[in-house]
mmCIF file of C-alpha atoms and ligand atoms in Angstrom:
data_model
loop_
_atom_site.group_PDB
_atom_site.id
_atom_site.type_symbol
_atom_site.label_atom_id
_atom_site.label_comp_id
_atom_site.label_asym_id
_atom_site.label_seq_id
_atom_site.Cartn_x
_atom_site.Cartn_y
_atom_site.Cartn_z
ATOM 1 C CA MET J 1 -0.011 0.018 -0.020
ATOM 2 C CA LYS J 2 1.349 3.443 -0.877
ATOM 3 C CA LYS J 3 1.158 5.874 1.980
ATOM 4 C CA SER J 4 1.694 9.631 1.804
ATOM 5 C CA LYS J 5 5.047 11.145 2.586
ATOM 6 C CA ARG J 6 3.434 13.429 5.167
ATOM 7 C CA LEU J 7 2.433 10.383 7.157
ATOM 8 C CA GLU J 8 6.110 9.785 7.992
ATOM 9 C CA GLY J 9 7.016 11.441 11.286
ATOM 10 C CA MET J 10 3.393 11.682 12.388
ATOM 11 C CA LYS J 11 3.737 9.027 15.139
ATOM 12 C CA SER J 12 6.425 9.486 17.634
ATOM 13 C CA ALA J 13 8.706 6.500 18.106
ATOM 14 C CA ILE J 14 9.542 7.763 21.605
ATOM 15 C CA PHE J 15 5.977 7.282 22.845
ATOM 16 C CA ALA J 16 5.832 3.784 21.391
ATOM 17 C CA GLU J 17 9.096 2.899 23.178
ATOM 18 C CA ILE J 18 7.809 4.231 26.471
ATOM 19 C CA ASP J 19 4.554 2.281 26.107
ATOM 20 C CA LYS J 20 6.585 -0.848 25.571
ATOM 21 C CA ILE J 21 8.638 -0.297 28.694
ATOM 22 C CA LYS J 22 5.458 0.402 30.667
ATOM 23 C CA GLU J 23 4.123 -3.025 29.628
ATOM 24 C CA GLU J 24 7.428 -4.699 30.626
ATOM 25 C CA VAL J 25 7.351 -2.977 33.975
ATOM 26 C CA ALA J 26 3.717 -3.821 34.676
ATOM 27 C CA ALA J 27 4.488 -7.454 33.793
ATOM 28 C CA ARG J 28 6.959 -7.457 36.646
ATOM 29 C CA GLY J 29 4.093 -6.680 38.999
ATOM 30 C CA ILE J 30 4.919 -2.958 39.420
ATOM 31 C CA THR J 31 1.993 -0.570 39.387
ATOM 32 C CA ILE J 32 2.644 2.205 36.868
ATOM 33 C CA ILE J 33 2.394 5.784 38.150
ATOM 34 C CA ASP J 34 1.498 7.603 34.926
ATOM 35 C CA LEU J 35 2.650 11.238 34.967
ATOM 36 C CA GLY J 36 2.901 11.231 31.228
ATOM 37 C CA ILE J 37 -0.223 12.442 29.278
ATOM 38 C CA GLY J 38 -1.853 15.651 30.574
ATOM 39 C CA SER J 39 -5.399 14.287 31.000
ATOM 40 C CA PRO J 40 -7.104 15.729 34.078
ATOM 41 C CA ASP J 41 -7.731 13.011 36.675
ATOM 42 C CA MET J 42 -10.417 15.034 38.483
ATOM 43 C CA PRO J 43 -14.063 14.856 37.465
ATOM 44 C CA PRO J 44 -16.239 17.665 36.159
ATOM 45 C CA MET J 45 -18.499 19.346 38.643
ATOM 46 C CA PRO J 46 -22.051 17.872 39.015
ATOM 47 C CA HIS J 47 -23.790 20.831 37.384
ATOM 48 C CA ILE J 48 -21.780 20.231 34.263
ATOM 49 C CA PHE J 49 -22.402 16.500 33.887
ATOM 50 C CA HIS J 50 -26.026 16.956 34.903
ATOM 51 C CA ALA J 51 -26.432 19.432 32.003
ATOM 52 C CA LEU J 52 -24.863 16.833 29.726
ATOM 53 C CA GLN J 53 -27.066 14.070 31.151
ATOM 54 C CA GLU J 54 -30.242 16.048 30.789
ATOM 55 C CA ALA J 55 -29.476 17.102 27.250
ATOM 56 C CA ALA J 56 -28.582 13.577 26.301
ATOM 57 C CA GLU J 57 -32.065 12.461 27.378
ATOM 58 C CA ASN J 58 -33.652 14.919 24.940
ATOM 59 C CA LEU J 59 -34.100 12.974 21.676
ATOM 60 C CA ASN J 60 -34.172 16.243 19.695
ATOM 61 C CA ASN J 61 -30.475 16.676 20.434
ATOM 62 C CA TYR J 62 -29.299 13.757 18.179
ATOM 63 C CA GLY J 63 -29.363 15.565 14.799
ATOM 64 C CA TYR J 64 -26.352 17.071 13.167
ATOM 65 C CA PRO J 65 -25.351 20.210 14.973
ATOM 66 C CA THR J 66 -24.048 23.090 12.932
ATOM 67 C CA SER J 67 -20.284 23.144 12.356
ATOM 68 C CA LYS J 68 -19.749 26.644 13.894
ATOM 69 C CA GLY J 69 -21.549 25.904 17.193
ATOM 70 C CA THR J 70 -24.913 26.956 18.545
ATOM 71 C CA ARG J 71 -25.692 30.624 18.849
ATOM 72 C CA GLU J 72 -26.270 30.179 22.647
ATOM 73 C CA LEU J 73 -22.799 28.686 23.155
ATOM 74 C CA ARG J 74 -21.094 31.353 21.044
ATOM 75 C CA GLU J 75 -22.901 34.046 23.001
ATOM 76 C CA THR J 76 -21.826 32.396 26.253
ATOM 77 C CA ILE J 77 -18.178 32.256 25.084
ATOM 78 C CA SER J 78 -18.334 35.930 24.124
ATOM 79 C CA TRP J 79 -19.812 36.814 27.520
ATOM 80 C CA TRP J 80 -17.177 34.667 29.358
ATOM 81 C CA TYR J 81 -14.367 36.476 27.494
ATOM 82 C CA GLY J 82 -15.835 39.847 28.581
ATOM 83 C CA GLU J 83 -16.038 38.721 32.248
ATOM 84 C CA ARG J 84 -12.658 37.014 32.405
ATOM 85 C CA PHE J 85 -10.459 39.236 30.151
ATOM 86 C CA GLY J 86 -12.507 42.364 29.488
ATOM 87 C CA VAL J 87 -12.405 41.461 25.784
ATOM 88 C CA GLN J 88 -15.547 42.119 23.760
ATOM 89 C CA LEU J 89 -16.310 39.673 20.972
ATOM 90 C CA ASP J 90 -19.065 39.457 18.335
ATOM 91 C CA PRO J 91 -20.555 35.923 18.837
ATOM 92 C CA GLU J 92 -21.546 35.807 15.155
ATOM 93 C CA THR J 93 -18.190 36.637 13.524
ATOM 94 C CA GLU J 94 -15.504 36.402 16.155
ATOM 95 C CA VAL J 95 -16.271 33.124 17.937
ATOM 96 C CA LEU J 96 -16.116 29.579 16.554
ATOM 97 C CA VAL J 97 -16.785 26.408 18.510
ATOM 98 C CA LEU J 98 -14.324 23.567 18.052
ATOM 99 C CA MET J 99 -14.159 19.866 18.742
ATOM 100 C CA GLY J 100 -11.450 20.628 21.340
ATOM 101 C CA SER J 101 -8.851 23.281 20.661
ATOM 102 C CA GLN J 102 -6.714 20.637 19.019
ATOM 103 C CA ASP J 103 -9.266 20.561 16.197
ATOM 104 C CA GLY J 104 -8.680 24.200 15.437
ATOM 105 C CA LEU J 105 -4.955 24.174 15.997
ATOM 106 C CA GLY J 106 -4.607 21.236 13.727
ATOM 107 C CA HIS J 107 -6.784 22.653 10.946
ATOM 108 C CA LEU J 108 -5.905 26.366 11.001
ATOM 109 C CA PRO J 109 -2.730 25.906 8.932
ATOM 110 C CA LEU J 110 -4.999 24.639 6.093
ATOM 111 C CA CYS J 111 -6.506 28.160 5.942
ATOM 112 C CA LEU J 112 -3.305 30.134 6.122
ATOM 113 C CA LEU J 113 -0.564 28.185 4.391
ATOM 114 C CA ASP J 114 0.081 27.096 0.874
ATOM 115 C CA PRO J 115 2.700 24.366 0.338
ATOM 116 C CA GLY J 116 6.113 25.677 1.305
ATOM 117 C CA ASP J 117 4.816 28.699 3.333
ATOM 118 C CA ILE J 118 6.469 29.283 6.691
ATOM 119 C CA ALA J 119 4.924 28.945 10.143
ATOM 120 C CA LEU J 120 6.782 30.033 13.265
ATOM 121 C CA VAL J 121 6.386 27.339 15.911
ATOM 122 C CA PRO J 122 7.781 27.156 19.420
ATOM 123 C CA ASP J 123 10.359 24.472 20.216
ATOM 124 C CA PRO J 124 9.659 22.730 22.494
ATOM 125 C CA GLY J 125 6.013 22.851 21.682
ATOM 126 C CA TYR J 126 2.701 20.993 21.905
ATOM 127 C CA PRO J 127 2.949 18.423 19.027
ATOM 128 C CA VAL J 128 -0.161 19.478 17.045
ATOM 129 C CA TYR J 129 1.442 22.846 16.122
ATOM 130 C CA SER J 130 4.086 21.217 13.921
ATOM 131 C CA ALA J 131 1.785 18.370 12.829
ATOM 132 C CA GLY J 132 -0.878 20.782 11.557
ATOM 133 C CA VAL J 133 1.703 22.808 9.616
ATOM 134 C CA THR J 134 3.186 19.608 8.135
ATOM 135 C CA LEU J 135 -0.290 18.328 7.116
ATOM 136 C CA ALA J 136 -0.940 21.589 5.320
ATOM 137 C CA GLY J 137 2.312 21.187 3.474
ATOM 138 C CA GLY J 138 3.818 24.173 5.256
ATOM 139 C CA GLN J 139 7.367 24.673 6.523
ATOM 140 C CA VAL J 140 8.076 24.818 10.254
ATOM 141 C CA TYR J 141 10.526 27.384 11.483
ATOM 142 C CA HIS J 142 11.330 26.572 15.071
ATOM 143 C CA MET J 143 11.467 29.439 17.662
ATOM 144 C CA PRO J 144 13.603 28.105 20.440
ATOM 145 C CA LEU J 145 12.221 28.528 23.945
ATOM 146 C CA LYS J 146 15.258 28.899 26.301
ATOM 147 C CA LYS J 147 15.449 29.221 29.941
ATOM 148 C CA GLU J 148 17.768 32.348 29.668
ATOM 149 C CA ASN J 149 14.845 34.070 27.798
ATOM 150 C CA GLN J 150 12.292 32.905 30.413
ATOM 151 C CA PHE J 151 11.140 30.323 27.746
ATOM 152 C CA LEU J 152 9.794 33.133 25.545
ATOM 153 C CA PRO J 153 10.658 33.253 21.810
ATOM 154 C CA ASP J 154 13.215 35.933 20.935
ATOM 155 C CA PHE J 155 11.587 37.780 17.967
ATOM 156 C CA ASP J 156 14.840 39.657 17.276
ATOM 157 C CA ALA J 157 16.584 36.324 16.645
ATOM 158 C CA ILE J 158 14.261 35.419 13.798
ATOM 159 C CA PRO J 159 16.076 36.164 10.518
ATOM 160 C CA GLU J 160 14.547 38.924 8.536
ATOM 161 C CA ASP J 161 13.890 36.775 5.433
ATOM 162 C CA ILE J 162 12.110 34.177 7.585
ATOM 163 C CA ALA J 163 9.954 36.870 9.248
ATOM 164 C CA ARG J 164 9.080 38.413 5.911
ATOM 165 C CA ASN J 165 8.023 35.060 4.441
ATOM 166 C CA ALA J 166 6.201 33.698 7.463
ATOM 167 C CA ASN J 167 2.418 33.573 7.326
ATOM 168 C CA MET J 168 1.564 32.417 10.849
ATOM 169 C CA MET J 169 3.061 32.163 14.278
ATOM 170 C CA ILE J 170 1.931 29.978 17.198
ATOM 171 C CA LEU J 171 2.380 31.009 20.827
ATOM 172 C CA ASN J 172 1.228 29.236 24.024
ATOM 173 C CA TYR J 173 1.227 30.785 27.471
ATOM 174 C CA PRO J 174 0.862 29.382 30.075
ATOM 175 C CA ASN J 175 2.939 26.891 28.141
ATOM 176 C CA ASN J 176 2.901 23.149 27.665
ATOM 177 C CA PRO J 177 5.453 21.599 28.104
ATOM 178 C CA VAL J 178 7.695 24.223 29.658
ATOM 179 C CA ALA J 179 5.088 25.549 32.130
ATOM 180 C CA ALA J 180 6.255 29.160 31.577
ATOM 181 C CA VAL J 181 4.068 32.207 31.599
ATOM 182 C CA ALA J 182 4.008 35.454 29.591
ATOM 183 C CA ASP J 183 2.960 38.945 30.600
ATOM 184 C CA SER J 184 1.028 41.573 28.617
ATOM 185 C CA ALA J 185 4.262 43.316 27.533
ATOM 186 C CA PHE J 186 5.350 40.114 25.784
ATOM 187 C CA PHE J 187 1.973 39.912 23.955
ATOM 188 C CA GLU J 188 2.282 43.482 22.885
ATOM 189 C CA ARG J 189 5.768 42.732 21.457
ATOM 190 C CA ALA J 190 4.266 39.678 19.646
ATOM 191 C CA VAL J 191 1.464 41.671 18.138
ATOM 192 C CA GLU J 192 3.853 44.484 17.014
ATOM 193 C CA PHE J 193 6.104 41.832 15.391
ATOM 194 C CA ALA J 194 3.104 40.191 13.701
ATOM 195 C CA LEU J 195 1.770 43.543 12.388
ATOM 196 C CA ARG J 196 5.246 44.531 11.085
ATOM 197 C CA TYR J 197 5.600 41.345 9.079
ATOM 198 C CA ASP J 198 1.917 40.608 8.317
ATOM 199 C CA ILE J 199 1.871 37.356 10.267
ATOM 200 C CA VAL J 200 -1.207 35.753 11.825
ATOM 201 C CA VAL J 201 -0.721 35.098 15.529
ATOM 202 C CA CYS J 202 -2.425 32.075 16.979
ATOM 203 C CA HIS J 203 -2.288 32.042 20.755
ATOM 204 C CA ASP J 204 -3.091 28.860 22.573
ATOM 205 C CA ILE J 205 -4.418 29.648 26.033
ATOM 206 C CA ALA J 206 -5.672 26.204 27.099
ATOM 207 C CA TYR J 207 -4.175 26.658 30.665
ATOM 208 C CA SER J 208 -5.390 30.175 31.402
ATOM 209 C CA GLU J 209 -7.360 29.040 34.431
ATOM 210 C CA LEU J 210 -4.718 26.764 35.935
ATOM 211 C CA ALA J 211 -2.480 29.361 37.619
ATOM 212 C CA PHE J 212 -1.202 29.697 41.108
ATOM 213 C CA ASP J 213 0.313 32.027 43.686
ATOM 214 C CA GLY J 214 -2.068 34.922 42.726
ATOM 215 C CA TYR J 215 -1.005 34.872 39.031
ATOM 216 C CA ARG J 216 -3.782 35.486 36.453
ATOM 217 C CA PRO J 217 -2.682 34.787 32.805
ATOM 218 C CA PRO J 218 -3.614 37.556 30.347
ATOM 219 C CA SER J 219 -5.247 37.021 26.977
ATOM 220 C CA ILE J 220 -3.333 38.165 23.842
ATOM 221 C CA LEU J 221 -6.596 39.853 22.824
ATOM 222 C CA GLU J 222 -6.167 42.337 25.642
ATOM 223 C CA SER J 223 -3.281 43.883 23.603
ATOM 224 C CA LYS J 224 -3.881 46.810 21.380
ATOM 225 C CA ASP J 225 -4.611 45.787 17.749
ATOM 226 C CA ALA J 226 -4.289 42.046 18.518
ATOM 227 C CA ILE J 227 -7.741 41.526 16.939
ATOM 228 C CA LYS J 228 -6.242 42.799 13.613
ATOM 229 C CA VAL J 229 -3.818 39.847 13.422
ATOM 230 C CA GLY J 230 -4.753 37.371 16.012
ATOM 231 C CA VAL J 231 -6.894 34.517 17.237
ATOM 232 C CA GLU J 232 -6.865 32.737 20.563
ATOM 233 C CA PHE J 233 -7.559 29.027 21.089
ATOM 234 C CA HIS J 234 -9.344 27.948 24.291
ATOM 235 C CA SER J 235 -10.517 24.754 25.780
ATOM 236 C CA VAL J 236 -12.853 23.451 28.461
ATOM 237 C CA SER J 237 -10.742 20.347 28.795
ATOM 238 C CA LYS J 238 -8.389 21.492 31.602
ATOM 239 C CA THR J 239 -10.412 24.339 33.033
ATOM 240 C CA TYR J 240 -13.483 22.224 33.769
ATOM 241 C CA ASN J 241 -12.072 18.676 33.670
ATOM 242 C CA MET J 242 -13.894 17.910 30.458
ATOM 243 C CA ALA J 243 -11.094 16.614 28.231
ATOM 244 C CA GLY J 244 -13.160 13.712 26.923
ATOM 245 C CA CYS J 245 -16.023 15.940 25.920
ATOM 246 C CA ARG J 246 -14.056 17.405 23.022
ATOM 247 C CA LEU J 247 -15.087 20.998 23.267
ATOM 248 C CA GLY J 248 -12.937 24.063 22.660
ATOM 249 C CA PHE J 249 -13.251 27.396 20.855
ATOM 250 C CA VAL J 250 -11.381 29.984 18.955
ATOM 251 C CA VAL J 251 -11.974 33.716 19.129
ATOM 252 C CA GLY J 252 -10.568 36.827 17.533
ATOM 253 C CA ASN J 253 -10.024 38.180 14.065
ATOM 254 C CA SER J 254 -13.239 37.578 11.991
ATOM 255 C CA GLU J 255 -11.408 36.925 8.749
ATOM 256 C CA ILE J 256 -9.376 34.049 10.284
ATOM 257 C CA ILE J 257 -12.439 32.711 12.099
ATOM 258 C CA GLU J 258 -14.390 32.718 8.842
ATOM 259 C CA ALA J 259 -11.562 30.860 7.052
ATOM 260 C CA LEU J 260 -11.402 28.203 9.747
ATOM 261 C CA ALA J 261 -15.206 27.867 9.779
ATOM 262 C CA ARG J 262 -15.110 27.311 6.070
ATOM 263 C CA VAL J 263 -12.536 24.552 6.275
ATOM 264 C CA LYS J 264 -14.362 22.948 9.134
ATOM 265 C CA SER J 265 -17.711 23.036 7.434
ATOM 266 C CA ASN J 266 -16.182 20.836 4.717
ATOM 267 C CA ILE J 267 -14.809 18.364 7.279
ATOM 268 C CA ASP J 268 -17.191 18.079 10.287
ATOM 269 C CA TYR J 269 -20.665 18.792 11.564
ATOM 270 C CA GLY J 270 -19.740 20.286 14.863
ATOM 271 C CA VAL J 271 -19.946 19.188 18.486
ATOM 272 C CA PHE J 272 -22.673 16.917 19.821
ATOM 273 C CA LEU J 273 -25.373 19.306 21.126
ATOM 274 C CA PRO J 274 -25.434 17.952 24.745
ATOM 275 C CA ILE J 275 -21.700 18.632 25.027
ATOM 276 C CA GLN J 276 -22.267 22.171 23.843
ATOM 277 C CA MET J 277 -24.946 22.531 26.551
ATOM 278 C CA ALA J 278 -22.566 21.141 29.131
ATOM 279 C CA GLY J 279 -20.018 23.769 27.936
ATOM 280 C CA ILE J 280 -22.610 26.534 28.593
ATOM 281 C CA ALA J 281 -23.214 25.091 32.071
ATOM 282 C CA ALA J 282 -19.473 25.133 32.680
ATOM 283 C CA LEU J 283 -18.883 28.681 31.479
ATOM 284 C CA ARG J 284 -21.989 30.174 33.089
ATOM 285 C CA GLY J 285 -21.680 28.256 36.315
ATOM 286 C CA PRO J 286 -19.682 28.994 39.434
ATOM 287 C CA GLN J 287 -16.077 29.737 38.547
ATOM 288 C CA ASP J 288 -14.552 29.064 41.943
ATOM 289 C CA ILE J 289 -14.256 25.438 40.793
ATOM 290 C CA THR J 290 -11.337 26.468 38.625
ATOM 291 C CA GLN J 291 -9.629 27.938 41.706
ATOM 292 C CA ARG J 292 -10.131 24.694 43.520
ATOM 293 C CA ASN J 293 -8.732 22.861 40.606
ATOM 294 C CA ALA J 294 -5.671 25.044 40.395
ATOM 295 C CA ALA J 295 -5.170 24.663 44.208
ATOM 296 C CA ALA J 296 -5.131 20.853 43.791
ATOM 297 C CA TYR J 297 -2.456 21.078 41.100
ATOM 298 C CA LYS J 298 -0.409 23.531 43.206
ATOM 299 C CA ALA J 299 -0.489 21.233 46.243
ATOM 300 C CA ARG J 300 0.697 18.365 44.039
ATOM 301 C CA ARG J 301 3.437 20.595 42.547
ATOM 302 C CA ASP J 302 4.725 21.382 45.996
ATOM 303 C CA ILE J 303 4.736 17.804 47.202
ATOM 304 C CA LEU J 304 6.664 16.665 44.125
ATOM 305 C CA ILE J 305 9.180 19.498 43.874
ATOM 306 C CA ASP J 306 9.897 19.795 47.603
ATOM 307 C CA GLY J 307 10.109 15.947 47.839
ATOM 308 C CA LEU J 308 12.360 15.441 44.861
ATOM 309 C CA ALA J 309 14.704 18.225 46.091
ATOM 310 C CA LYS J 310 15.595 15.842 48.938
ATOM 311 C CA THR J 311 16.930 13.367 46.404
ATOM 312 C CA GLY J 312 19.158 16.057 44.866
ATOM 313 C CA TRP J 313 16.893 16.621 41.859
ATOM 314 C CA VAL J 314 16.098 20.335 41.897
ATOM 315 C CA MET J 315 13.568 22.117 39.719
ATOM 316 C CA ASP J 316 11.709 25.447 39.443
ATOM 317 C CA LYS J 317 8.125 25.735 40.645
ATOM 318 C CA PRO J 318 5.911 26.742 37.762
ATOM 319 C CA GLN J 319 3.277 29.546 38.250
ATOM 320 C CA ALA J 320 0.710 27.778 35.997
ATOM 321 C CA THR J 321 -0.324 24.631 34.119
ATOM 322 C CA MET J 322 -0.562 21.075 35.285
ATOM 323 C CA PHE J 323 3.095 20.344 34.360
ATOM 324 C CA VAL J 324 6.529 20.552 35.843
ATOM 325 C CA TRP J 325 9.366 21.071 33.335
ATOM 326 C CA ALA J 326 12.293 19.464 35.081
ATOM 327 C CA PRO J 327 15.902 19.745 34.037
ATOM 328 C CA LEU J 328 17.671 16.413 33.982
ATOM 329 C CA PRO J 329 19.532 15.645 37.203
ATOM 330 C CA LYS J 330 23.342 15.751 37.393
ATOM 331 C CA GLY J 331 24.988 13.001 35.368
ATOM 332 C CA TYR J 332 22.234 12.648 32.707
ATOM 333 C CA THR J 333 22.327 14.104 29.245
ATOM 334 C CA SER J 334 19.612 12.154 27.387
ATOM 335 C CA SER J 335 15.981 12.829 28.418
ATOM 336 C CA GLN J 336 14.865 9.593 26.795
ATOM 337 C CA LYS J 337 17.504 7.522 28.660
ATOM 338 C CA PHE J 338 16.647 9.173 31.952
ATOM 339 C CA THR J 339 12.883 8.688 31.481
ATOM 340 C CA GLU J 340 13.414 5.062 30.612
ATOM 341 C CA ASP J 341 15.750 4.421 33.580
ATOM 342 C CA VAL J 342 13.208 6.039 36.007
ATOM 343 C CA LEU J 343 10.325 4.026 34.505
ATOM 344 C CA ARG J 344 12.271 0.659 34.631
ATOM 345 C CA GLU J 345 13.438 1.268 38.153
ATOM 346 C CA THR J 346 10.351 2.846 39.782
ATOM 347 C CA GLY J 347 7.381 2.467 37.445
ATOM 348 C CA VAL J 348 6.993 6.268 37.302
ATOM 349 C CA ALA J 349 6.248 7.404 33.696
ATOM 350 C CA MET J 350 7.176 10.901 32.474
ATOM 351 C CA VAL J 351 7.662 12.324 29.007
ATOM 352 C CA PRO J 352 11.196 13.023 27.783
ATOM 353 C CA GLY J 353 11.694 16.695 26.727
ATOM 354 C CA ILE J 354 13.032 15.623 23.320
ATOM 355 C CA ALA J 355 9.474 14.361 22.478
ATOM 356 C CA PHE J 356 8.476 18.035 22.236
ATOM 357 C CA GLY J 357 11.283 19.167 19.916
ATOM 358 C CA SER J 358 15.048 19.266 19.862
ATOM 359 C CA GLN J 359 15.116 22.223 22.337
ATOM 360 C CA GLY J 360 13.367 20.028 24.859
ATOM 361 C CA GLU J 361 16.426 17.843 25.276
ATOM 362 C CA GLY J 362 17.860 18.194 28.786
ATOM 363 C CA TYR J 363 14.383 18.226 30.371
ATOM 364 C CA VAL J 364 11.480 15.913 31.290
ATOM 365 C CA ARG J 365 7.821 16.841 31.600
ATOM 366 C CA ILE J 366 6.006 15.625 34.648
ATOM 367 C CA ALA J 367 2.204 15.875 34.542
ATOM 368 C CA LEU J 368 0.626 16.417 37.933
ATOM 369 C CA VAL J 369 -2.368 14.169 37.122
ATOM 370 C CA GLN J 370 -2.439 11.930 40.147
ATOM 371 C CA ASP J 371 -3.648 12.672 43.598
ATOM 372 C CA GLU J 372 -1.442 13.830 46.479
ATOM 373 C CA GLY J 373 -0.992 10.317 47.817
ATOM 374 C CA VAL J 374 0.267 9.021 44.528
ATOM 375 C CA ILE J 375 2.605 12.027 44.125
ATOM 376 C CA GLN J 376 3.940 11.222 47.577
ATOM 377 C CA GLU J 377 4.481 7.625 46.449
ATOM 378 C CA THR J 378 6.221 8.901 43.311
ATOM 379 C CA VAL J 379 8.705 10.873 45.512
ATOM 380 C CA ARG J 380 9.210 7.798 47.718
ATOM 381 C CA ARG J 381 9.816 5.535 44.763
ATOM 382 C CA ILE J 382 12.320 7.818 43.052
ATOM 383 C CA GLY J 383 14.009 8.550 46.502
ATOM 384 C CA ASP J 384 14.377 4.775 47.169
ATOM 385 C CA LYS J 385 16.236 4.148 43.871
ATOM 386 C CA PHE J 386 18.079 7.377 43.003
ATOM 387 C CA ARG J 387 20.367 9.900 44.664
ATOM 388 C CA PHE J 388 21.327 12.676 42.242
HETATM 389 C C1 PLP Y 401 -1.149 23.491 25.080
HETATM 390 C C2 PLP Y 401 -2.308 22.663 24.701
HETATM 391 N N1 PLP Y 401 -3.106 23.104 23.749
HETATM 392 C C3 PLP Y 401 -4.202 22.360 23.378
HETATM 393 C C4 PLP Y 401 -4.453 21.173 23.905
HETATM 394 C C5 PLP Y 401 -5.649 20.420 23.387
HETATM 395 O O1 PLP Y 401 -6.693 20.612 24.199
HETATM 396 P P1 PLP Y 401 -8.180 20.189 23.714
HETATM 397 O O2 PLP Y 401 -8.646 19.135 24.664
HETATM 398 O O3 PLP Y 401 -9.022 21.433 23.840
HETATM 399 O O4 PLP Y 401 -8.116 19.693 22.299
HETATM 400 C C6 PLP Y 401 -3.656 20.702 24.885
HETATM 401 C C7 PLP Y 401 -3.956 19.364 25.493
HETATM 402 O O5 PLP Y 401 -3.188 18.853 26.269
HETATM 403 C C8 PLP Y 401 -2.518 21.390 25.281
HETATM 404 O O6 PLP Y 401 -1.684 20.983 26.238
#
């Protein structure tokens, strides 16, 4: 069977190797502690799943929904953006419902890139960014995220000819995998750069509500003129523990929204209506649940980082996200080798930084997706086998 060239490189060999080791370890009778994939372990609040349940019992909700999302949900999103960020959006032209933000991030390059066109993508970065560009036949230019730059891209380091030929740029703060945050001044610089070179800015803000220590992540759309060049991708997956519901949204520049809506109307029929109704319940309902969620991740973060420090493995405390981006302990240079050693010895699974791009080498990503007891057990298991 002939398969397309673009298929090559779509599946990461690293994840397949880790899965194989997990099986070997489990076969030795060791319970795996999975701190790999960033899927929330906590359930959605009752008012959310009751809305889903009630809507699922209404037999009128089983037809094709519209691809762009119900008017009621788009109005709710626009209202929520006003409440949370003070950003006013037209629900008709500046809001589009997605089957998870991944749906939009994966398909947007089809609207913006012709084969060979350049997209500026962070490295390390969430894998769909590069995958979407590759699927559209575009060319990825990696913007390295380095600790000495607070894990922000350095726009001045992008060569002039690349900037002039780039059509889109992806940003993501609070960031997965590096768990860094960005302030409004950074977004203003990003918008200025995008306006100067006529580049569309796509900001992924999936972790805006998972922030700690009094920090509140800003939206890029709060920046002056951002709406002229930008869109922002959002998700209910992490904010409301609804990852399996597949519901996200994109807001911002109406021309970009219209283009993505056009591509999507050729591909899908939109999100199952009861899930859209659960999304409305989540966005309109009490928002203190997001603070409780964040507090749970923060408590886990502290147990993990303070505990591992006693083994000699020292890492910074992130201000947001459900991840810790940990530099390899002394004596290790390969994130894959380190991840495999820890998994074999302790049953604790993490993701090697190299899985997120070449600049991720030297780090591992630890997802705080187990309860405090399991995080304590993680610290104990690593401490029993390793001294760094
Ligand atoms: C940075 C980032 N963006 C987007 C997504 C996808 O989220 P969704 O469930 O909305 O597709 C994830 C999921 O882990 C993520 O980490």
